[in-house]
Amino acid sequence: MRIAIEHRTTYRFSEPQARIVQMLRLTPCDTQDQTVVSWLVGVDCDARLRDASDGYGNAVTMLYAEGPIEALDITVTGEVLTSESSGVVRGSAESLPPLYYLRATPRTKASDALFAFASDSIGAGRDPLEQLHALNAALHQRFPCVPDLPDAGCTAAKAFEGSRKVSSRDVAQMFIAAARGLAVPARYVSGYRAEEAARSAPHAWAEAQVEGLGWVGFDPSTGLSPDESYVRVAIGLDASGAAATGGMRIGQGQEQLAVDLHVDQLGVEE
Amino acid sequence: MGAPGAFDEIWGHGGPERPRAEFAALSQWLAETDAAELQRRQQSAEAAFRQLGITFAVYGDTEAAERIIPFDIVPRVFLAGEWQRLSEGLVQRVEAINAFLEDIYGERRILKEGIIPPELIYLNEQFRAEVDGVRPPHGVWAHICGIDLVRTGPDAFYVLEDNARTPSGVSYMLENREAMIRLCPELFRDFRVAPVDSYPDMLLKTMQSVAPGNNPRPVCVVLTPGHFNSAYYEHSFLADSMGVELVEAADLVVDDDVVWMQTIAGRVKVDVIYRRIDDDFLDPLVFRPDSMLGVPGIMAAYRAGNVAILNAPGNGIADDKAIYSYVPEIVRFYSGGEAKLPNVETYRCREPQALKYVLDRLPELVVKLVDGSGGYGMLVGPTATKAQIEEFRAALVAEPHRYIAQPTLALSTVPTLVEQGLAPRHVDFRPFVLTGSDGVRVAPGGLTRVALREGSLVVNSSQGGGTKDSFVLLDDGA
Amino acid sequence: MLMLSRTAAALYWLGRYLERADFIARLVEATIRLDALSTRPAGEAAWQSALAVTYTDEAFALTGDELTQARVARFLTLDDSHPGSIVRCLDRARNNARAVRTALTREAWTAINRAWLLFQNRQTTGGATATLNLLEQVKGETRGFEGAIHRMMRNEATLLIQLGAAIERADNTARLVDVKYHLLLPEGEQVGGVVDRDQWNTILQTVSAVNAYRWLYNDGLQPANVIDLLISRAELPRSLAACVEEVVALLNALAKRTGLQGEADRMARARMARAQKTRTHDVIVSGLHEHLEAFVGENALLDGAIARQFRFI
């Protein structure tokens, strides 16, 4: 599938900022089933951009801008070719072994309730892949409608209580917390999914390590594995570790963040 | 008296009347100098420390936010031969620690060959994926190490703990010596003591040697969390004696993957940072996002190879208590020889057999939390109450992987001035080992900590410990 | 090596706070002499004016305490609940000094630390004599600090401390004259009316100018002369004229060492040019209060210009 992405992040500040440093994880990497045809990260002010990678193998862009800055506009445009792989990740650059992804983080620590839910949903005696699919489906059933929302910093355990609006990020973290609780290495994926509607945040799902297959994607917001409409951008232990943008500003006042995101399938008649 | 049968470093096993042969002269000085006179000198030293503001803050003690660490006037002395053997062991150990860090964030041969269980590394919070694949400038990781040692006999030294992150205490080595020279000049006339005042120069050369690129005049700075930190005196002391800037996070900015400091005339590029803040607080973009002490972007500059950070981020994996028990294997793996400085025998409670052994012998053992420090989260079996022992037993059963246990050692003692005069008190020792691009050096001295309470084995300053000057003799013929 | 912006700011504020601590000590000392030790106790009015000079009259009113020597003296020395006490000034001075330990000599640091230690664990000032003793000790340590500064290298660090002190001193003197003059000469009264010797002596004591006055004026204690001395006579180190000149000289010396020259230099030089043309008599006739108020305002603007010029964070 040929996918076009336009992802615009706009910060507006109530007072001019003296300096901004941002770390952006906005650039996908090639895998066997994902080829980046073109990709461009642009900024609307006088800023310096530096490419690097982090310890997880993600492509990272450092953004440095000097003030006075009243607004900052980060635009990503690109095209990616994908192929169907039934959710199995093939040919990704892996710097850390699966074992590492058993680590719990503050945001992915399972609560008793979440762990009990996971144990119930996987049943007994089936093979690990089936168990993970069962967990994925159960989470989808429990949280059937989860939009992509900006990160509110919520933990998996807190989100599972269901008292606040649950996003694709939250269910992905729940899946990860539950899988790790079952001694299955799991990680967070941030990326894009071709859909008609415009959105206000990237999509989020999870990957778990399955004997014989390697990393396999699970998207609890659909209850299915990712298909060729998905573009993987960054991985991490949790949502914070794979955040698309994050940074520090030196200056007074409030900040307003707006995201405008279009992910379209190309070459298909509407 | 200390633990029965403990080895006294000056009096040996014979008491004040029959000191070790090499220490007859020192023992005589002790016997002949009036105790009241020693008291007077000691008080004079402490008054000077207070005026200089050489204070530390006790954790959780807001009442007395600033105290001085008690200073004991009786020095601890190493013979030239003893020191020589000790130094060789220290150099070997620190070389192995550097090789281990280079390997663990690189090829990971030591895991591939099954020397260390991989989960001990990968599930350890001290293993920082954020620096995986990064090679620090000149391949040096642990530039400044403080190796905590205990002693049980003339040549019996054991490593208690490695400190490869931000070991403190070196200012005491230097200030205690200043005080001793002023208060007991006769000792320096009678004994040839190796000078320690070259330490700041050694440190500066170490910093300059690891500067990125071939800059002949690299800009070096000391990064402090600020003057409310308990070790602030040391930070300012080191910066001052090296003649480099003492900076706080707010003084540094990162732009275009380069670290700059903000001066009255604009920005100046920084090449080498001796940071005295923990990894967690170094860069809010990479580690703890709520850190106010950190410099956003500094890790990007580090990854890009534009700045050297001493000690390297990620070092915690080398001095972690869970890894400690593997250090002899680590030394063997990288040096090809046996460790010249042994560890204290250590039971890894994560191993079921060891756990059983430990639970059976709690009243005899010292139990430590692998992620604790400063003497907190520690059980000293022989002096603990029944309730304390039972508390630890429950904790051990619940989370055995968090604990290690060691036998209670008959720690050596050194004569110490107490109210009743001179009496043996238990000591430990932290020598400082510097590694630059041009090799490893041991500073000829260190920090001797002394447990001032009779029989106590806890030397931490936060729990009533004091310090002594540590003499290294240049020759034994005196 | 170029100085860190934060270091520059801390040195400057160290100078300001120590100067302020010293000034409050002198003011309290002189007020005690005026009230408790003089033959005609000046009472509440004297303490009210001491509070006004240090901008603490409102804070004191909130305590609900009486305007007595014991209460006000304690308030201005030991009370750390408001920023106008000696203990708070010393605390801020010491914090700034700690933050720049490496820029100070041991001697300079220990003087500040000793002054600070005077107030640790101290609950009361005691009676008038005990308070005077304490103030004498504070003055001794601040003098010791000034001595240490003079023995330090004449580099940016020294100059910035002195610059802070000079700006602070200008503010203190202007405020002292303004408040005292207003109190001593209620509206409509002519300069040269009934003179309360004790009151005018208090002003001179506060700025250490008793002897200087005798040297410079030989017709007894005249209010117009006191004001002339404090405003226009550059021979007196605490006069406005002296502070204004000192600021120009210090900025000049800093410019030579750092190459930084700008807004602050221009403002300071313009102020000096005006000060040199000022005639005390004209000022009194046209409105001393307005003149001093404008001076204090301009001094604050200059403080801001200095912060920008040396990039204080």
mmCIF file of N, CA, C and O in Angstrom, chain C residues 104-167:
data_model
loop_
_atom_site.group_PDB
_atom_site.id
_atom_site.type_symbol
_atom_site.label_atom_id
_atom_site.label_comp_id
_atom_site.label_asym_id
_atom_site.label_seq_id
_atom_site.Cartn_x
_atom_site.Cartn_y
_atom_site.Cartn_z
ATOM 1 N N LEU C 104 35.337 33.670 45.225
ATOM 2 C CA LEU C 104 35.723 34.401 46.427
ATOM 3 C C LEU C 104 36.962 33.792 47.060
ATOM 4 O O LEU C 104 37.219 32.606 46.911
ATOM 5 N N THR C 105 37.697 34.604 47.781
ATOM 6 C CA THR C 105 38.793 34.039 48.563
ATOM 7 C C THR C 105 38.200 33.442 49.839
ATOM 8 O O THR C 105 37.084 33.754 50.233
ATOM 9 N N ARG C 106 38.990 32.572 50.469
ATOM 10 C CA ARG C 106 38.535 31.974 51.721
ATOM 11 C C ARG C 106 38.229 33.051 52.745
ATOM 12 O O ARG C 106 37.260 32.964 53.489
ATOM 13 N N GLU C 107 39.077 34.077 52.771
ATOM 14 C CA GLU C 107 38.922 35.151 53.736
ATOM 15 C C GLU C 107 37.566 35.846 53.564
ATOM 16 O O GLU C 107 36.855 36.094 54.538
ATOM 17 N N ALA C 108 37.223 36.125 52.300
ATOM 18 C CA ALA C 108 35.957 36.807 52.029
ATOM 19 C C ALA C 108 34.787 35.914 52.424
ATOM 20 O O ALA C 108 33.830 36.358 53.059
ATOM 21 N N TRP C 109 34.883 34.651 52.063
ATOM 22 C CA TRP C 109 33.804 33.721 52.381
ATOM 23 C C TRP C 109 33.647 33.567 53.900
ATOM 24 O O TRP C 109 32.536 33.622 54.417
ATOM 25 N N THR C 110 34.751 33.415 54.601
ATOM 26 C CA THR C 110 34.615 33.166 56.034
ATOM 27 C C THR C 110 34.042 34.394 56.739
ATOM 28 O O THR C 110 33.330 34.245 57.729
ATOM 29 N N ALA C 111 34.303 35.586 56.232
ATOM 30 C CA ALA C 111 33.722 36.784 56.851
ATOM 31 C C ALA C 111 32.195 36.726 56.745
ATOM 32 O O ALA C 111 31.480 36.980 57.713
ATOM 33 N N ILE C 112 31.697 36.351 55.559
ATOM 34 C CA ILE C 112 30.246 36.248 55.379
ATOM 35 C C ILE C 112 29.696 35.134 56.252
ATOM 36 O O ILE C 112 28.683 35.286 56.932
ATOM 37 N N ASN C 113 30.388 34.013 56.242
ATOM 38 C CA ASN C 113 29.914 32.859 57.000
ATOM 39 C C ASN C 113 29.896 33.170 58.502
ATOM 40 O O ASN C 113 28.981 32.786 59.209
ATOM 41 N N ARG C 114 30.904 33.899 58.971
ATOM 42 C CA ARG C 114 30.938 34.240 60.399
ATOM 43 C C ARG C 114 29.791 35.184 60.754
ATOM 44 O O ARG C 114 29.151 35.039 61.789
ATOM 45 N N ALA C 115 29.530 36.137 59.864
ATOM 46 C CA ALA C 115 28.411 37.052 60.115
ATOM 47 C C ALA C 115 27.109 36.265 60.198
ATOM 48 O O ALA C 115 26.275 36.490 61.077
ATOM 49 N N TRP C 116 26.969 35.313 59.303
ATOM 50 C CA TRP C 116 25.755 34.481 59.271
ATOM 51 C C TRP C 116 25.650 33.634 60.540
ATOM 52 O O TRP C 116 24.581 33.481 61.116
ATOM 53 N N LEU C 117 26.793 33.094 60.957
ATOM 54 C CA LEU C 117 26.794 32.241 62.158
ATOM 55 C C LEU C 117 26.376 33.013 63.409
ATOM 56 O O LEU C 117 25.839 32.426 64.347
ATOM 57 N N LEU C 118 26.601 34.344 63.430
ATOM 58 C CA LEU C 118 26.202 35.172 64.571
ATOM 59 C C LEU C 118 24.711 35.018 64.880
ATOM 60 O O LEU C 118 24.276 35.168 66.010
ATOM 61 N N PHE C 119 23.929 34.727 63.817
ATOM 62 C CA PHE C 119 22.482 34.726 63.980
ATOM 63 C C PHE C 119 21.896 33.334 64.121
ATOM 64 O O PHE C 119 20.704 33.181 64.312
ATOM 65 N N GLN C 120 22.745 32.315 63.984
ATOM 66 C CA GLN C 120 22.203 30.968 64.059
ATOM 67 C C GLN C 120 21.815 30.655 65.494
ATOM 68 O O GLN C 120 22.571 30.917 66.426
ATOM 69 N N ASN C 121 20.637 30.102 65.631
ATOM 70 C CA ASN C 121 20.109 29.692 66.944
ATOM 71 C C ASN C 121 19.983 30.852 67.931
ATOM 72 O O ASN C 121 20.013 30.657 69.133
ATOM 73 N N ARG C 122 19.885 32.057 67.441
ATOM 74 C CA ARG C 122 19.712 33.182 68.339
ATOM 75 C C ARG C 122 18.227 33.566 68.336
ATOM 76 O O ARG C 122 17.648 33.788 67.296
ATOM 77 N N GLN C 123 17.633 33.619 69.520
ATOM 78 C CA GLN C 123 16.200 33.901 69.603
ATOM 79 C C GLN C 123 15.922 35.370 69.913
ATOM 80 O O GLN C 123 14.971 35.941 69.413
ATOM 81 N N THR C 124 16.748 35.969 70.771
ATOM 82 C CA THR C 124 16.472 37.352 71.158
ATOM 83 C C THR C 124 17.734 38.188 71.006
ATOM 84 O O THR C 124 18.853 37.667 70.974
ATOM 85 N N THR C 125 17.522 39.488 70.914
ATOM 86 C CA THR C 125 18.671 40.387 70.821
ATOM 87 C C THR C 125 19.125 40.804 72.207
ATOM 88 O O THR C 125 20.207 41.319 72.378
ATOM 89 N N GLY C 126 18.280 40.605 73.216
ATOM 90 C CA GLY C 126 18.605 41.071 74.557
ATOM 91 C C GLY C 126 18.292 42.560 74.678
ATOM 92 O O GLY C 126 17.600 43.128 73.824
ATOM 93 N N GLY C 127 18.820 43.188 75.696
ATOM 94 C CA GLY C 127 18.547 44.615 75.914
ATOM 95 C C GLY C 127 19.335 45.485 74.961
ATOM 96 O O GLY C 127 19.974 44.989 74.025
ATOM 97 N N ALA C 128 19.282 46.796 75.205
ATOM 98 C CA ALA C 128 19.928 47.749 74.310
ATOM 99 C C ALA C 128 21.420 47.459 74.162
ATOM 100 O O ALA C 128 21.956 47.440 73.048
ATOM 101 N N THR C 129 22.097 47.195 75.281
ATOM 102 C CA THR C 129 23.542 46.972 75.225
ATOM 103 C C THR C 129 23.873 45.710 74.449
ATOM 104 O O THR C 129 24.781 45.694 73.612
ATOM 105 N N ALA C 130 23.115 44.640 74.716
ATOM 106 C CA ALA C 130 23.364 43.381 74.013
ATOM 107 C C ALA C 130 23.118 43.554 72.517
ATOM 108 O O ALA C 130 23.868 43.047 71.680
ATOM 109 N N THR C 131 22.068 44.299 72.169
ATOM 110 C CA THR C 131 21.773 44.536 70.761
ATOM 111 C C THR C 131 22.909 45.324 70.112
ATOM 112 O O THR C 131 23.353 44.995 69.009
ATOM 113 N N LEU C 132 23.375 46.350 70.818
ATOM 114 C CA LEU C 132 24.482 47.136 70.261
ATOM 115 C C LEU C 132 25.719 46.263 70.059
ATOM 116 O O LEU C 132 26.430 46.405 69.059
ATOM 117 N N ASN C 133 25.942 45.319 70.984
ATOM 118 C CA ASN C 133 27.086 44.410 70.827
ATOM 119 C C ASN C 133 26.954 43.560 69.576
ATOM 120 O O ASN C 133 27.895 43.384 68.818
ATOM 121 N N LEU C 134 25.744 43.024 69.387
ATOM 122 C CA LEU C 134 25.493 42.185 68.216
ATOM 123 C C LEU C 134 25.722 42.991 66.937
ATOM 124 O O LEU C 134 26.380 42.532 65.995
ATOM 125 N N LEU C 135 25.193 44.216 66.922
ATOM 126 C CA LEU C 135 25.319 45.051 65.727
ATOM 127 C C LEU C 135 26.789 45.391 65.473
ATOM 128 O O LEU C 135 27.240 45.440 64.325
ATOM 129 N N GLU C 136 27.512 45.594 66.569
ATOM 130 C CA GLU C 136 28.940 45.876 66.435
ATOM 131 C C GLU C 136 29.650 44.697 65.768
ATOM 132 O O GLU C 136 30.508 44.876 64.900
ATOM 133 N N GLN C 137 29.232 43.487 66.158
ATOM 134 C CA GLN C 137 29.839 42.288 65.557
ATOM 135 C C GLN C 137 29.497 42.182 64.075
ATOM 136 O O GLN C 137 30.351 41.850 63.256
ATOM 137 N N VAL C 138 28.237 42.468 63.738
ATOM 138 C CA VAL C 138 27.841 42.426 62.325
ATOM 139 C C VAL C 138 28.694 43.399 61.528
ATOM 140 O O VAL C 138 29.257 43.064 60.483
ATOM 141 N N LYS C 139 28.821 44.627 62.059
ATOM 142 C CA LYS C 139 29.609 45.634 61.355
ATOM 143 C C LYS C 139 31.061 45.198 61.230
ATOM 144 O O LYS C 139 31.714 45.438 60.215
ATOM 145 N N GLY C 140 31.536 44.535 62.296
ATOM 146 C CA GLY C 140 32.915 44.041 62.261
ATOM 147 C C GLY C 140 33.120 43.053 61.115
ATOM 148 O O GLY C 140 34.096 43.129 60.371
ATOM 149 N N GLU C 141 32.164 42.150 60.945
ATOM 150 C CA GLU C 141 32.304 41.138 59.885
ATOM 151 C C GLU C 141 32.149 41.764 58.500
ATOM 152 O O GLU C 141 32.855 41.400 57.566
ATOM 153 N N THR C 142 31.215 42.710 58.346
ATOM 154 C CA THR C 142 31.065 43.316 57.022
ATOM 155 C C THR C 142 32.300 44.160 56.689
ATOM 156 O O THR C 142 32.731 44.191 55.542
ATOM 157 N N ARG C 143 32.880 44.804 57.744
ATOM 158 C CA ARG C 143 34.149 45.515 57.503
ATOM 159 C C ARG C 143 35.223 44.529 57.085
ATOM 160 O O ARG C 143 36.006 44.780 56.174
ATOM 161 N N GLY C 144 35.228 43.364 57.766
ATOM 162 C CA GLY C 144 36.202 42.323 57.428
ATOM 163 C C GLY C 144 36.032 41.872 55.986
ATOM 164 O O GLY C 144 36.997 41.657 55.256
ATOM 165 N N PHE C 145 34.786 41.783 55.557
ATOM 166 C CA PHE C 145 34.517 41.379 54.181
ATOM 167 C C PHE C 145 35.028 42.438 53.208
ATOM 168 O O PHE C 145 35.701 42.125 52.222
ATOM 169 N N GLU C 146 34.735 43.698 53.520
ATOM 170 C CA GLU C 146 35.226 44.759 52.638
ATOM 171 C C GLU C 146 36.740 44.720 52.531
ATOM 172 O O GLU C 146 37.306 44.889 51.455
ATOM 173 N N GLY C 147 37.393 44.474 53.678
ATOM 174 C CA GLY C 147 38.852 44.361 53.668
ATOM 175 C C GLY C 147 39.301 43.212 52.781
ATOM 176 O O GLY C 147 40.233 43.349 51.975
ATOM 177 N N ALA C 148 38.612 42.098 52.918
ATOM 178 C CA ALA C 148 38.974 40.915 52.123
ATOM 179 C C ALA C 148 38.794 41.192 50.641
ATOM 180 O O ALA C 148 39.590 40.758 49.807
ATOM 181 N N ILE C 149 37.742 41.947 50.319
ATOM 182 C CA ILE C 149 37.484 42.278 48.915
ATOM 183 C C ILE C 149 38.616 43.157 48.367
ATOM 184 O O ILE C 149 39.080 42.984 47.248
ATOM 185 N N HIS C 150 39.082 44.081 49.228
ATOM 186 C CA HIS C 150 40.173 44.947 48.777
ATOM 187 C C HIS C 150 41.461 44.164 48.582
ATOM 188 O O HIS C 150 42.299 44.545 47.778
ATOM 189 N N ARG C 151 41.594 43.053 49.317
ATOM 190 C CA ARG C 151 42.814 42.238 49.152
ATOM 191 C C ARG C 151 42.668 41.222 48.034
ATOM 192 O O ARG C 151 43.621 40.548 47.691
ATOM 193 N N MET C 152 41.448 41.075 47.480
ATOM 194 C CA MET C 152 41.275 40.141 46.366
ATOM 195 C C MET C 152 41.836 40.767 45.098
ATOM 196 O O MET C 152 42.033 41.967 45.020
ATOM 197 N N MET C 153 42.052 39.930 44.102
ATOM 198 C CA MET C 153 42.480 40.469 42.821
ATOM 199 C C MET C 153 41.449 41.481 42.348
ATOM 200 O O MET C 153 40.255 41.280 42.542
ATOM 201 N N ARG C 154 41.903 42.550 41.719
ATOM 202 C CA ARG C 154 40.917 43.504 41.210
ATOM 203 C C ARG C 154 40.410 43.020 39.863
ATOM 204 O O ARG C 154 40.770 43.518 38.804
ATOM 205 N N ASN C 155 39.549 42.015 39.937
ATOM 206 C CA ASN C 155 39.021 41.428 38.700
ATOM 207 C C ASN C 155 37.516 41.672 38.638
ATOM 208 O O ASN C 155 36.951 42.406 39.447
ATOM 209 N N GLU C 156 36.870 41.038 37.679
ATOM 210 C CA GLU C 156 35.426 41.229 37.490
ATOM 211 C C GLU C 156 34.658 40.931 38.771
ATOM 212 O O GLU C 156 33.681 41.601 39.098
ATOM 213 N N ALA C 157 35.096 39.881 39.480
ATOM 214 C CA ALA C 157 34.346 39.462 40.672
ATOM 215 C C ALA C 157 34.302 40.589 41.698
ATOM 216 O O ALA C 157 33.241 40.972 42.194
ATOM 217 N N THR C 158 35.471 41.127 42.005
ATOM 218 C CA THR C 158 35.546 42.216 42.974
ATOM 219 C C THR C 158 34.716 43.408 42.512
ATOM 220 O O THR C 158 33.975 44.012 43.289
ATOM 221 N N LEU C 159 34.874 43.745 41.251
ATOM 222 C CA LEU C 159 34.184 44.927 40.728
ATOM 223 C C LEU C 159 32.664 44.764 40.791
ATOM 224 O O LEU C 159 31.946 45.707 41.107
ATOM 225 N N LEU C 160 32.175 43.564 40.515
ATOM 226 C CA LEU C 160 30.726 43.355 40.537
ATOM 227 C C LEU C 160 30.177 43.434 41.952
ATOM 228 O O LEU C 160 29.090 43.968 42.175
ATOM 229 N N ILE C 161 30.933 42.896 42.919
ATOM 230 C CA ILE C 161 30.487 43.003 44.315
ATOM 231 C C ILE C 161 30.401 44.475 44.693
ATOM 232 O O ILE C 161 29.428 44.939 45.284
ATOM 233 N N GLN C 162 31.441 45.219 44.336
ATOM 234 C CA GLN C 162 31.474 46.639 44.686
ATOM 235 C C GLN C 162 30.372 47.420 43.962
ATOM 236 O O GLN C 162 29.798 48.350 44.512
ATOM 237 N N LEU C 163 30.086 46.997 42.730
ATOM 238 C CA LEU C 163 29.030 47.662 41.975
ATOM 239 C C LEU C 163 27.679 47.457 42.671
ATOM 240 O O LEU C 163 26.896 48.399 42.842
ATOM 241 N N GLY C 164 27.433 46.216 43.088
ATOM 242 C CA GLY C 164 26.193 45.932 43.818
ATOM 243 C C GLY C 164 26.111 46.769 45.075
ATOM 244 O O GLY C 164 25.069 47.357 45.391
ATOM 245 N N ALA C 165 27.223 46.848 45.794
ATOM 246 C CA ALA C 165 27.244 47.605 47.047
ATOM 247 C C ALA C 165 26.973 49.090 46.779
ATOM 248 O O ALA C 165 26.233 49.743 47.521
ATOM 249 N N ALA C 166 27.555 49.629 45.706
ATOM 250 C CA ALA C 166 27.396 51.055 45.408
ATOM 251 C C ALA C 166 25.951 51.384 45.033
ATOM 252 O O ALA C 166 25.403 52.413 45.448
ATOM 253 N N ILE C 167 25.334 50.532 44.246
ATOM 254 C CA ILE C 167 23.931 50.749 43.863
ATOM 255 C C ILE C 167 23.044 50.692 45.105
ATOM 256 O O ILE C 167 22.137 51.511 45.300
#
